[in-house]
Amino acid sequence: MASLISNVNYVLRRFREDPECRSPGPSAWAKSLKIDRFEPNMAEDDQRELARTMLKMEDFTRSILVTNMLGRGSLNSAIDLIVRTNIELVPLEAYSDWLAEQWGIDSTTRANESRKVLRTEDLDESLLSRVHAVCEEDFRLHERIMKAWRRVGGTHIFGSDLLDD
């Protein structure tokens, strides 16, 4: 859910940076939203409403889901790919420690974080239910990964660690 909300906040940031929607991202998003341009002085409440609209559109929700990025939109397809490729998985709460451990990097910087125009508490019950439904397979994948991480310990796990759960 946090990824979906972060993504719509990112899209709003890109619209503010490119209100004429000339670059590829803003241009495609504007087309999906059936708008020609983004009003640079748009009130934050109106931006929030635009973000809510995005969360209602499959174009904006499905593409950001982890199960779509790592599979074909389902828990099983994502686990299959994660296990077959044996990718390294790092929970966000361990990311800074992983950077230090694996790469000797001491950083907690979040340079690409977008302004939070929309927050979870801005979603009404209906939209919150929709977002929960869209994220159901991702929730299940997250729990499976976290269960393996708690069992293995450390700062990361590999895809093969999911086989034991």
XYZ file of C-alpha atoms in Angstrom:
165
model
C 0.000 0.000 0.000
C 2.819 2.365 0.856
C 4.278 1.813 -2.619
C 0.990 2.704 -4.304
C 0.594 5.881 -2.292
C 4.253 6.756 -2.805
C 3.823 6.215 -6.536
C 0.888 8.612 -6.860
C 2.836 11.178 -4.822
C 5.749 10.665 -7.222
C 3.462 11.178 -10.228
C 2.185 14.413 -8.675
C 5.791 15.529 -8.127
C 6.630 14.802 -11.766
C 3.533 16.743 -12.861
C 4.681 19.728 -10.760
C 8.150 19.480 -12.366
C 6.717 19.181 -15.883
C 3.277 20.861 -15.881
C 3.160 20.888 -19.686
C 3.553 17.072 -19.581
C 6.243 16.991 -22.267
C 8.496 14.287 -20.841
C 7.526 10.614 -21.284
C 6.234 9.855 -17.759
C 4.039 12.911 -17.265
C 2.872 12.698 -20.880
C 1.701 9.086 -20.497
C 0.103 9.726 -17.109
C -1.704 12.821 -18.392
C -3.026 10.790 -21.317
C -4.326 8.101 -18.912
C -5.984 10.797 -16.813
C -7.346 12.505 -19.956
C -5.741 15.841 -19.112
C -3.611 18.049 -21.379
C -1.454 19.605 -18.696
C -1.054 19.916 -14.953
C -2.020 23.197 -13.336
C 1.194 24.313 -11.538
C -0.766 26.233 -8.879
C -3.259 23.451 -8.245
C -4.452 23.495 -4.640
C -3.197 20.640 -2.510
C -6.766 19.396 -1.942
C -7.223 19.185 -5.720
C -3.892 17.351 -6.053
C -5.075 14.939 -3.368
C -8.282 14.327 -5.319
C -6.253 13.674 -8.474
C -4.164 11.181 -6.480
C -7.338 9.424 -5.323
C -8.436 9.227 -8.963
C -5.122 7.583 -9.848
C -5.644 4.957 -7.138
C -8.950 4.054 -8.778
C -7.261 3.415 -12.141
C -5.680 0.080 -12.958
C -2.933 1.812 -15.003
C -1.661 3.423 -11.817
C -2.090 0.524 -9.439
C -1.232 -2.756 -11.143
C 2.105 -1.650 -12.592
C 3.632 -0.745 -9.199
C 2.700 -3.998 -7.471
C 5.635 -6.182 -6.475
C 3.824 -9.291 -7.663
C 3.625 -7.688 -11.128
C 7.268 -6.650 -11.096
C 8.457 -10.062 -9.934
C 5.834 -12.264 -11.532
C 2.557 -12.169 -13.386
C 0.544 -10.467 -10.678
C 0.096 -13.403 -8.340
C 1.831 -14.604 -5.213
C 2.783 -17.941 -6.768
C 4.237 -16.450 -9.950
C 6.308 -13.961 -7.929
C 7.607 -16.641 -5.559
C 8.455 -18.845 -8.530
C 10.581 -16.107 -10.111
C 12.162 -15.065 -6.800
C 13.181 -18.663 -6.056
C 14.341 -19.470 -9.613
C 16.529 -16.345 -9.817
C 17.552 -16.569 -6.147
C 17.504 -12.783 -5.922
C 18.653 -11.026 -2.787
C 15.822 -9.483 -0.759
C 16.460 -6.701 1.748
C 13.614 -5.555 4.005
C 13.421 -1.759 4.177
C 13.971 -1.777 7.930
C 17.323 -3.513 7.359
C 18.382 -1.459 4.327
C 20.791 0.943 6.111
C 22.439 -1.954 7.950
C 22.658 -3.932 4.693
C 24.336 -0.983 2.928
C 26.923 -0.773 5.711
C 27.457 -4.538 5.901
C 27.630 -5.304 2.188
C 29.044 -2.109 0.740
C 30.557 -0.123 3.604
C 28.094 2.698 2.967
C 26.824 4.661 5.948
C 23.644 6.304 4.704
C 20.057 6.877 5.676
C 19.405 9.370 2.859
C 16.062 9.246 1.073
C 16.929 11.634 -1.771
C 14.078 10.610 -4.077
C 11.278 10.868 -1.527
C 8.314 12.846 -2.849
C 6.236 15.290 -0.839
C 3.357 13.401 0.766
C 0.331 15.075 -0.784
C -1.706 11.886 -0.285
C -1.479 9.764 2.857
C -3.277 6.592 3.860
C -5.503 8.570 6.224
C -6.742 10.593 3.213
C -8.472 7.513 1.770
C -12.150 6.986 2.483
C -13.382 3.521 3.431
C -14.330 2.614 -0.126
C -10.970 3.589 -1.627
C -9.081 1.992 1.245
C -10.980 -1.262 0.572
C -10.142 -1.046 -3.125
C -6.443 -0.466 -2.413
C -6.427 -3.373 0.056
C -7.996 -5.629 -2.570
C -5.484 -4.554 -5.231
C -2.598 -5.195 -2.820
C -3.820 -8.557 -1.462
C -1.270 -10.682 -3.330
C 1.524 -8.225 -2.416
C 0.507 -8.432 1.259
C 0.772 -12.208 1.094
C 4.176 -12.008 -0.627
C 5.437 -9.506 1.941
C 4.388 -11.761 4.800
C 6.102 -14.745 3.193
C 9.330 -12.763 2.723
C 9.210 -11.344 6.258
C 8.603 -14.799 7.738
C 11.694 -16.109 5.930
C 13.711 -13.060 7.016
C 12.731 -13.523 10.676
C 13.732 -17.192 10.439
C 17.070 -16.542 8.708
C 17.991 -13.302 10.493
C 20.596 -10.826 9.303
C 20.107 -8.003 6.841
C 18.916 -9.958 3.809
C 17.674 -13.250 2.462
C 17.821 -14.921 -0.932
C 14.998 -16.309 -3.014
C 15.906 -19.865 -2.034
C 15.151 -18.968 1.612
C 11.465 -18.849 0.665
C 11.503 -22.599 -0.026
C 11.564 -23.400 3.678
C 8.328 -21.521 4.417
